[in-house]
Short mmCIF file of C-alpha atoms in Angstrom, two decimals:
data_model
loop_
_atom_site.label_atom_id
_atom_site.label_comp_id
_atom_site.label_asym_id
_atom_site.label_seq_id
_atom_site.Cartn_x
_atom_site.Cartn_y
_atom_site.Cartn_z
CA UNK A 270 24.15 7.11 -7.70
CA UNK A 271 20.72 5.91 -7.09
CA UNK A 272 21.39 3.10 -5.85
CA UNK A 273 23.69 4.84 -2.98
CA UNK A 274 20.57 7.19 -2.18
CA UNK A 275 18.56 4.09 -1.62
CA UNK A 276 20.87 2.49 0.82
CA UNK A 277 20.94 5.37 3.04
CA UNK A 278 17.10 6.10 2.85
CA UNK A 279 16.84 2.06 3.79
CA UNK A 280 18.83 3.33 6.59
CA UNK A 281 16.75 6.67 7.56
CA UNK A 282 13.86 4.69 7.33
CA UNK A 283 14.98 1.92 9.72
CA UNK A 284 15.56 4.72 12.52
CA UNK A 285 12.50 6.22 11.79
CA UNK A 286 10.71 2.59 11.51
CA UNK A 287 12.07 1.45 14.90
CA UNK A 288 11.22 5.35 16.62
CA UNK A 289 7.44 4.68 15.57
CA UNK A 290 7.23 0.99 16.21
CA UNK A 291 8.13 1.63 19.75
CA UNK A 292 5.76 4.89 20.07
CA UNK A 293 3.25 2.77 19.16
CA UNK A 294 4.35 -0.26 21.94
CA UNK A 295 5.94 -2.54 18.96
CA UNK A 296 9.20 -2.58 20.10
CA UNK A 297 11.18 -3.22 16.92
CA UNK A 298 8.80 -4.43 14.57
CA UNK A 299 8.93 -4.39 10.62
CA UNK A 300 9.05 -6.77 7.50
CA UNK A 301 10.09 -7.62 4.15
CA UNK A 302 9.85 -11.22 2.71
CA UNK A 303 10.25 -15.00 2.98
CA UNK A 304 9.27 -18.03 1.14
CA UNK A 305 7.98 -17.68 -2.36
CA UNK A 306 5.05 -16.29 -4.05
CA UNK A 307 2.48 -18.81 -5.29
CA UNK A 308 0.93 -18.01 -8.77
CA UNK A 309 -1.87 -15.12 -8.97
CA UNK A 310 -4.01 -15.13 -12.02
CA UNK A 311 -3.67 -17.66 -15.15
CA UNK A 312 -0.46 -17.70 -16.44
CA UNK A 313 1.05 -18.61 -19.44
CA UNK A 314 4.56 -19.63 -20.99
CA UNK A 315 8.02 -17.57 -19.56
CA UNK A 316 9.54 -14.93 -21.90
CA UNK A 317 12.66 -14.97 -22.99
CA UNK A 318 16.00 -13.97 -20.72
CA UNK A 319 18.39 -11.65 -21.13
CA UNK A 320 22.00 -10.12 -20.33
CA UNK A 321 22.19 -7.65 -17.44
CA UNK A 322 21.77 -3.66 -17.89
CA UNK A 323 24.13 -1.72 -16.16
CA UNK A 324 23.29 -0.61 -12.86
CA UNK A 325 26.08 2.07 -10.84
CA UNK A 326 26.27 1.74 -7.24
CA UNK A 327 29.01 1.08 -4.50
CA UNK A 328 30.80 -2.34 -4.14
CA UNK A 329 28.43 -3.99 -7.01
CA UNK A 330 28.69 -6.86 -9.07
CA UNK A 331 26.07 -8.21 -11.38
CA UNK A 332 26.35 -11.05 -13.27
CA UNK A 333 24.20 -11.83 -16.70
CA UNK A 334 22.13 -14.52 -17.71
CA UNK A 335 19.98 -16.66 -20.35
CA UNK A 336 20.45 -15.25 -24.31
CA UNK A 337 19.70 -11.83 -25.35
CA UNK A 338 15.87 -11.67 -26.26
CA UNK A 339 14.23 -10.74 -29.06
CA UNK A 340 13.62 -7.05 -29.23
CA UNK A 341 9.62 -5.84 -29.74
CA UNK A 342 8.29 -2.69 -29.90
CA UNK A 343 5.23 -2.98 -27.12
CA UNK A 344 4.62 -5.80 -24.99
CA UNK A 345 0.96 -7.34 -24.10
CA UNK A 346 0.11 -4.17 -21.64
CA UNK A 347 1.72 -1.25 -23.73
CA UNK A 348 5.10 -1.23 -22.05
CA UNK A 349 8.76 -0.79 -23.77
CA UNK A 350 10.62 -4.22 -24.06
CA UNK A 351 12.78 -2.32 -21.12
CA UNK A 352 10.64 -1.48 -18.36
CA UNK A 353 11.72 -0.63 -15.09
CA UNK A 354 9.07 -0.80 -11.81
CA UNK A 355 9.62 3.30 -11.85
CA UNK A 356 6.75 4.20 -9.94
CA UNK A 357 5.72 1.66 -7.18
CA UNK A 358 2.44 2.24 -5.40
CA UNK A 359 1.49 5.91 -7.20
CA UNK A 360 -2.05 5.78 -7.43
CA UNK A 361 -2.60 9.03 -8.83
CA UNK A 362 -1.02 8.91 -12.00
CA UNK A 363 -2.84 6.47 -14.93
CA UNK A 364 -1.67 3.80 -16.03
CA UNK A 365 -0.76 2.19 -19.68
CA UNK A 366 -2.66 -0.92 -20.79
CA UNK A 367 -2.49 -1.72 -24.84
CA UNK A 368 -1.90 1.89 -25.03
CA UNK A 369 -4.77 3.17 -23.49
CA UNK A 370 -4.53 5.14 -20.03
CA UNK A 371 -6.67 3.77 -17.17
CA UNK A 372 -6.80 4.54 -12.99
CA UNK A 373 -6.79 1.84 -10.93
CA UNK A 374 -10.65 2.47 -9.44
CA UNK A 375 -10.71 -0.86 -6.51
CA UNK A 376 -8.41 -3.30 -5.71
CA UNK A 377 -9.26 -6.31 -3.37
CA UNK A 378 -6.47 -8.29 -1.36
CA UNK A 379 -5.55 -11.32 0.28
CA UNK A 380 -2.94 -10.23 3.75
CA UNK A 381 -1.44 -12.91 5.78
CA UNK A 382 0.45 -11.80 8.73
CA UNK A 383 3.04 -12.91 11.41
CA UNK A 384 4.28 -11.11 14.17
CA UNK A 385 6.45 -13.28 15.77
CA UNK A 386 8.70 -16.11 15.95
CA UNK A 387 7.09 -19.25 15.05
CA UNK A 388 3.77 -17.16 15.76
CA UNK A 389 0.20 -17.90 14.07
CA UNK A 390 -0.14 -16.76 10.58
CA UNK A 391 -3.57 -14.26 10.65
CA UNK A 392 -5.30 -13.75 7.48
CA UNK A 393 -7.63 -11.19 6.22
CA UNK A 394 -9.09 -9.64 2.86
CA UNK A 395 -8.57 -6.08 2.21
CA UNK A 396 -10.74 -3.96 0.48
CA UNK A 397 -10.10 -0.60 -1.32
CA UNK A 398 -12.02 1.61 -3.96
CA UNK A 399 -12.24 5.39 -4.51
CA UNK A 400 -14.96 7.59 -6.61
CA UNK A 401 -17.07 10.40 -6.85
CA UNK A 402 -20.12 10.68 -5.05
CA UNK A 403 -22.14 12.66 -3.19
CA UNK A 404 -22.93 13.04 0.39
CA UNK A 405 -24.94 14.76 3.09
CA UNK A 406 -22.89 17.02 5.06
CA UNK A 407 -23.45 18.05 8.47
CA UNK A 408 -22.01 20.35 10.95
CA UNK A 409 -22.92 21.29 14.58
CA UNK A 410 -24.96 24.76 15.37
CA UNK A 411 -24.51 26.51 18.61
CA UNK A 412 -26.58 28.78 20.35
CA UNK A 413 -24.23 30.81 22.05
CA UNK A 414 -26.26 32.68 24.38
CA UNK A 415 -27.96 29.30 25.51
CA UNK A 416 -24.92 26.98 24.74
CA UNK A 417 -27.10 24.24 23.18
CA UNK A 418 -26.21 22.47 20.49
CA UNK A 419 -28.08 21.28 17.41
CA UNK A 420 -27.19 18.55 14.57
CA UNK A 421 -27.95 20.32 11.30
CA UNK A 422 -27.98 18.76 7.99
CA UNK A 423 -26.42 21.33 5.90
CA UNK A 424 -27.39 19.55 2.41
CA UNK A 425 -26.05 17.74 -0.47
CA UNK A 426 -22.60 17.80 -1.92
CA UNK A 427 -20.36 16.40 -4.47
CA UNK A 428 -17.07 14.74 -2.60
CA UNK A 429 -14.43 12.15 -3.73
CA UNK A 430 -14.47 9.10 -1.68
CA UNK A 431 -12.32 6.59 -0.56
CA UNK A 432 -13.47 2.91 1.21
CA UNK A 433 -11.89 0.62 2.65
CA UNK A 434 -12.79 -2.56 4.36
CA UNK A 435 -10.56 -5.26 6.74
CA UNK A 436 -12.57 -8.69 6.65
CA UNK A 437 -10.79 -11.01 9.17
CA UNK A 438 -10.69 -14.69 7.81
CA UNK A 439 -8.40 -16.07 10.76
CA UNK A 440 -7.48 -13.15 13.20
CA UNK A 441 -6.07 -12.22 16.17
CA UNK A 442 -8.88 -10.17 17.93
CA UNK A 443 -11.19 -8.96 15.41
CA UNK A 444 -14.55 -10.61 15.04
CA UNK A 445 -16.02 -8.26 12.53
CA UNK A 446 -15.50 -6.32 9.53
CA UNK A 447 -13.72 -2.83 9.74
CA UNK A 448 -14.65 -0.39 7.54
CA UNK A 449 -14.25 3.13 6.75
CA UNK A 450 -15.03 6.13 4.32
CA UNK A 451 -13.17 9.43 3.72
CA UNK A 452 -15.08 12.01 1.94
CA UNK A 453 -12.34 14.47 0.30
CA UNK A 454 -13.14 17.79 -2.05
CA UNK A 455 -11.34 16.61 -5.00
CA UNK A 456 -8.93 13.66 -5.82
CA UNK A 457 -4.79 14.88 -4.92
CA UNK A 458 -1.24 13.09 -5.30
CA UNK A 459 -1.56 12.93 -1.21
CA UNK A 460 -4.87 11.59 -0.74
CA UNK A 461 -4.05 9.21 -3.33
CA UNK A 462 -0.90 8.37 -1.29
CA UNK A 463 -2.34 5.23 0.86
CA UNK A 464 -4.83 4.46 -1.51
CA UNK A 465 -3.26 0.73 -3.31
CA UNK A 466 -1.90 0.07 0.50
CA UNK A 467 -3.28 -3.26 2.19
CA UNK A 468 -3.86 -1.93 5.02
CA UNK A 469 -6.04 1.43 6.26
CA UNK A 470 -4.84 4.67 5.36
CA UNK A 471 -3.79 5.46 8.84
CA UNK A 472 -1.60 8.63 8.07
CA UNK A 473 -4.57 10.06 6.02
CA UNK A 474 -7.53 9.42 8.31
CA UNK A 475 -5.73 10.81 11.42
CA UNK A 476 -3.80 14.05 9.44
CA UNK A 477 -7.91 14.42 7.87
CA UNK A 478 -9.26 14.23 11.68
CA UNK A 479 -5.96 16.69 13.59
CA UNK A 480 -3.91 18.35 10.66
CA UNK A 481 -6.57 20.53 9.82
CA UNK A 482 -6.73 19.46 6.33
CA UNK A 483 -8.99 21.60 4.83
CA UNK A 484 -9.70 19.36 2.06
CA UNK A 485 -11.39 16.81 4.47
CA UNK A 486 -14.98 16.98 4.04
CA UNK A 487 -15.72 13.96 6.45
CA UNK A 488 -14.61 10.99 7.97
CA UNK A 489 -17.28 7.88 8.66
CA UNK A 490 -15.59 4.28 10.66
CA UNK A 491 -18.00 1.73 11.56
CA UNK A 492 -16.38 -1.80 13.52
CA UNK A 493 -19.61 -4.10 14.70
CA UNK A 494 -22.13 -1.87 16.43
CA UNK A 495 -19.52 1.19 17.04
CA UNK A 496 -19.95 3.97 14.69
CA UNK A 497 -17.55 6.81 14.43
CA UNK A 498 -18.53 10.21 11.97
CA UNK A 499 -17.23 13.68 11.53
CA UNK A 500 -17.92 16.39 8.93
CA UNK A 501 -16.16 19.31 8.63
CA UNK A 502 -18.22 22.22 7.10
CA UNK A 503 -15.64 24.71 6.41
CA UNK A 504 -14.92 21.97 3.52
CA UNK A 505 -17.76 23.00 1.92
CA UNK A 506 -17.49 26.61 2.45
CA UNK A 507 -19.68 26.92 5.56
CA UNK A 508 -17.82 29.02 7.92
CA UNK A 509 -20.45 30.06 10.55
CA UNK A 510 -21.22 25.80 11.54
CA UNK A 511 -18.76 24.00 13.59
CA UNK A 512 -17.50 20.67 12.80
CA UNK A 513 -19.93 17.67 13.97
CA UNK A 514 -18.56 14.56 15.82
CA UNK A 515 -20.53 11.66 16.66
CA UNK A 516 -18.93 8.21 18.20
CA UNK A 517 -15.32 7.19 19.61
CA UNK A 518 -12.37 7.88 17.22
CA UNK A 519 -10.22 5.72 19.88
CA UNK A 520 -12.05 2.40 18.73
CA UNK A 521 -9.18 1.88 16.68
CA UNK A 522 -7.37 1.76 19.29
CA UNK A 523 -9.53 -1.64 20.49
CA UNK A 524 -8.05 -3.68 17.84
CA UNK A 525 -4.94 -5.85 17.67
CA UNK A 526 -5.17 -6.74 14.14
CA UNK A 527 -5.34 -3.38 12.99
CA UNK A 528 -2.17 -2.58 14.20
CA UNK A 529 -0.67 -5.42 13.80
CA UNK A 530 -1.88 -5.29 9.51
CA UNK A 531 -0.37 -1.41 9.76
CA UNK A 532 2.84 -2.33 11.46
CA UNK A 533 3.70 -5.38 9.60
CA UNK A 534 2.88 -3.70 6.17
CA UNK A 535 4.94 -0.90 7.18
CA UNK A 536 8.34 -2.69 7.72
CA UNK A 537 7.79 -4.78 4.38
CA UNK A 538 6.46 -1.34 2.47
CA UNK A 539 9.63 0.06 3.37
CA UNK A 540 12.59 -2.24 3.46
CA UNK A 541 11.24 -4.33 0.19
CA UNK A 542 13.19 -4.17 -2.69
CA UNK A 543 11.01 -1.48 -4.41
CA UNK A 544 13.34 1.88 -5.20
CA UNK A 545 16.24 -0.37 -6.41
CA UNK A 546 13.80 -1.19 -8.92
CA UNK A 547 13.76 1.86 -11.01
CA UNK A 548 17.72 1.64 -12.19
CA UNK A 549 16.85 -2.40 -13.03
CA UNK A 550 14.84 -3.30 -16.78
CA UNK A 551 12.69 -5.89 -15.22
CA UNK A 552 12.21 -7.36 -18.20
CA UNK A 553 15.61 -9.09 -18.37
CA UNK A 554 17.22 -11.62 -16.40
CA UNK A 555 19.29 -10.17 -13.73
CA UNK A 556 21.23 -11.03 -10.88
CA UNK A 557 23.25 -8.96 -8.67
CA UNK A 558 24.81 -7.70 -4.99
CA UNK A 559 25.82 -4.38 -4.08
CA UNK A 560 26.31 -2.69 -0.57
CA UNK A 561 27.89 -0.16 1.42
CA UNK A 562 28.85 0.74 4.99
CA UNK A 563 27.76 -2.90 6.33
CA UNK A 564 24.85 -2.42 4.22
CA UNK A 565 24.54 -5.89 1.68
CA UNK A 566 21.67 -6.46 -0.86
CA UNK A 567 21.51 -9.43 -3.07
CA UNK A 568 18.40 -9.60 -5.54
CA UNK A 569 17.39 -11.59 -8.92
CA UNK A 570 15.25 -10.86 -11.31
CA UNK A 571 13.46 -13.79 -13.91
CA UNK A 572 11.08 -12.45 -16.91
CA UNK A 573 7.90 -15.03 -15.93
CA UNK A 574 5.60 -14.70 -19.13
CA UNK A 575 2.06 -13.15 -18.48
CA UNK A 576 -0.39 -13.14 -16.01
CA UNK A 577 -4.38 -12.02 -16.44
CA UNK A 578 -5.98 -9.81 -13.40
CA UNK A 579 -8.54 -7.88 -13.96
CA UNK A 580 -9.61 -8.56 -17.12
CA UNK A 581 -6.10 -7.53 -18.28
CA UNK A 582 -2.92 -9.37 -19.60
CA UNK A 583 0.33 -8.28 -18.04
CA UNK A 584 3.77 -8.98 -18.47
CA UNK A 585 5.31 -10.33 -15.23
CA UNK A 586 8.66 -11.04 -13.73
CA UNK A 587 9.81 -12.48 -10.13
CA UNK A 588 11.87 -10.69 -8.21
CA UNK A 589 13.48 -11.82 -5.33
CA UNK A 590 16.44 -10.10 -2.44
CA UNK A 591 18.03 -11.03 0.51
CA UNK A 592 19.55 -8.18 2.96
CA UNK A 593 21.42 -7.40 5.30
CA UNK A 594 21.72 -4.15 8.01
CA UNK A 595 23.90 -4.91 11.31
CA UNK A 596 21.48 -6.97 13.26
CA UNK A 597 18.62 -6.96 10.96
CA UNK A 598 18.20 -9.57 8.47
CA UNK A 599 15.22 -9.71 5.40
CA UNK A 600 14.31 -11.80 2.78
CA UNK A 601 11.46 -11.52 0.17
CA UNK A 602 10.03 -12.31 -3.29
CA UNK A 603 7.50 -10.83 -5.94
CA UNK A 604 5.50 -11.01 -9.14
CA UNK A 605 5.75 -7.85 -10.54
CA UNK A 606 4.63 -5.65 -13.86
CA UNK A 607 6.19 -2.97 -15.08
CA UNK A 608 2.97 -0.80 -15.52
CA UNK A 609 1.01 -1.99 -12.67
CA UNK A 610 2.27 0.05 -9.58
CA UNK A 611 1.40 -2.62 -7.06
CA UNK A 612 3.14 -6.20 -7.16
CA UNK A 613 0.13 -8.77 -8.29
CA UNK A 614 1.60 -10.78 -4.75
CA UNK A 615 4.97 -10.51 -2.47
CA UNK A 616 5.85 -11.87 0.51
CA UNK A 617 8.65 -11.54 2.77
CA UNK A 618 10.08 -11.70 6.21
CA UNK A 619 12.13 -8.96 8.67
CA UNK A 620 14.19 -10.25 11.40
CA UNK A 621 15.86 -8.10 14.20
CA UNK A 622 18.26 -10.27 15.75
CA UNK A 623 16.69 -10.86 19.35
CA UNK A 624 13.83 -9.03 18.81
CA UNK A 625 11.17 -8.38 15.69
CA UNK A 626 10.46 -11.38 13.71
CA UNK A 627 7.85 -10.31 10.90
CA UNK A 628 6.45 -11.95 8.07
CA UNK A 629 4.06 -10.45 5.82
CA UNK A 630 1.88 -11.89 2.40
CA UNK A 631 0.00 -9.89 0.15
CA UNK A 632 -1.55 -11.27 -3.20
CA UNK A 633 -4.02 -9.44 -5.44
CA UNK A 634 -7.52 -11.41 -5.51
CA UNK A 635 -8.97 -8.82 -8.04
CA UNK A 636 -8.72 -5.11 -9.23
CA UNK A 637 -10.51 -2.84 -10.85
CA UNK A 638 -9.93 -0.03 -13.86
CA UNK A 639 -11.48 2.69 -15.21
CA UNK A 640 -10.45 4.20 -18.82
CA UNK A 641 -9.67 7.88 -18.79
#
């Protein structure tokens, strides 16, 4: 059953999770949610509720609620009155709005961050957007008999680019913006993987700089008056020109709040209630709690009438869960639509019993589409 494979991938992923938090000198560090989600966008009157769907699973019980609703053939945004969140954060596939298919083009956030028991709460905007463009690429020459080396501007080309920028409205360390570019051949289902994350695409900037990825055309970072750049010519089909470098790629490395926004979006990015999603119609009043092997998960789901973002009406419901794993303890809420693969805000928290205490807020300020 699905629900089975997501309990032990919640699992998988805590070993993993706790592994890299402590590479990376977090200790045991992740998060899911807390408290509840204040309003985003104008909003107008609830739907109507609904009896449960049937869900599989191991030691479940859900229970219904409200009347059954009245069934319609397409909602506000184009989706089925039974809608499940199938296909949270995939930013390469379109989406339906009123029956038209459109790709999320930019998306701008508002993150709020704690680290620790009874900690300060650190808030920053985050900035994505992706398009074509085009781009000078350069590459380093080398005389070999001499052993000099030259900058060359090897020309013009046509990439696909993604941005990203960290604005810090009550941080830790930062006292400037962070921002970054990365210049890719053509648009892919993995460099589209980070792209609707709130936080920088970490995994796709560093496998672009060592993996060898011979889509990467170039990487540019720029944090106050440090500047890091590399192209890499073989991209573009120049062979004979090695790649060019310029600046410190360990300024990253400088920055509190950048880890801290990676870390804490990690743990809440991957023990939120997201893949138990896909077996539930979101569109229906819910309530339920299944578990297995010491593994319990309680969660409700309320239809919440629509909200506008973006220019675009969308059906919304609130979700919320409680868990619990041995030691570790989450809670967390979220407005979510069934054809928008990002919740429009969540927030949660992620306790480790004596050690990580982790709360993390993320609410859609504005986003952008493009019709295809």
């Amino acid at each position: 059953m699905k629900r089975f494979r997501t309990v032990l991938a919640v699992f998988l992923v805590f070993l993993v999770f706790v592994s890299v938090s402590g590479c990376l000198g977090g200790g045991e560090e992740s998060p899911t949610t807390s408290e509840s989600p204040t309003d985003a966008g104008s909003h107008t009157t609830s739907a109507g509720t609904g009896g449960t769907t049937g869900g599989g699973g191991y030691s479940t019980t859900e229970s219904p609620g409200g009347t059954t609703p009245e069934t319609t053939t397409e909602t506000e945004t184009g989706t089925s009155e039974y809608a499940s969140w199938a296909n949270p954060w995939d930013a390469y596939n379109a989406i339906q709005i009123d029956g038209e298919q459109y790709l999320i083009t930019s998306i701008k956030y508002k993150l709020r961050i704690r680290t620790e028991e009874g900690g300060p709460i650190y808030e920053y905007e985050i900035e994505k957007s992706r398009k074509s463009t085009k781009i000078h690429v350069y590459g380093n020459k080398i005389d070999m008999e001499t052993g000099e080396q030259e900058k060359a501007d090897l020309g013009e080309f046509e990439v696909y680019e993604y941005y990203g920028k960290i604005t810090p409205i009550n941080a830790e360390d930062m006292n400037g913006t962070f921002e970054y570019r990365l210049w890719v051949t053509e648009r892919t289902s993995d460099t589209d993987t980070f792209f609707l994350f709130p936080s920088l695409d970490f995994l796709t900037l560093y496998a672009s700089l060592y993996a060898g990825s011979g889509n990467t055309v170039g990487v540019w970072m720029k944090y106050g008056d440090q500047v890091f750049e590399f192209y890499n010519p073989a991209a573009i089909g120049e062979m004979s020109v090695a790649p060019y470098q310029e600046g410190n790629i360990n300024m990253l490395s400088n920055i509190a709040d950048i880890e801290s926004i990676y870390m804490s979006w990690y743990g809440f990015y991957n023990f939120g209630f997201w893949t138990a999603l896909e077996d539930e119609n979101i569109y229906q009043e819910t309530t339920g709690s299944w578990g297995v092997m010491g593994y319990q998960y309680n969660y409700e789901v309320k239809p919440d009438g629509t909200m506008t973002i973006g220019g675009k009406d969308f059906k919304v419901s609130k979700v919320s869960w409680t868990y619990t794993f041995g030691g570790i303890t989450g809670q967390g809420e979220a407005v979510l639509a069934a054809n928008l693969p990002v919740p429009i805000e969540a927030k949660g928290v992620f306790i480790e019993q004596g050690g990580a205490n982790v709360f993390t807020h993320v609410k859609i300020e504005d986003i952008g589409f493009e019709k295809i």
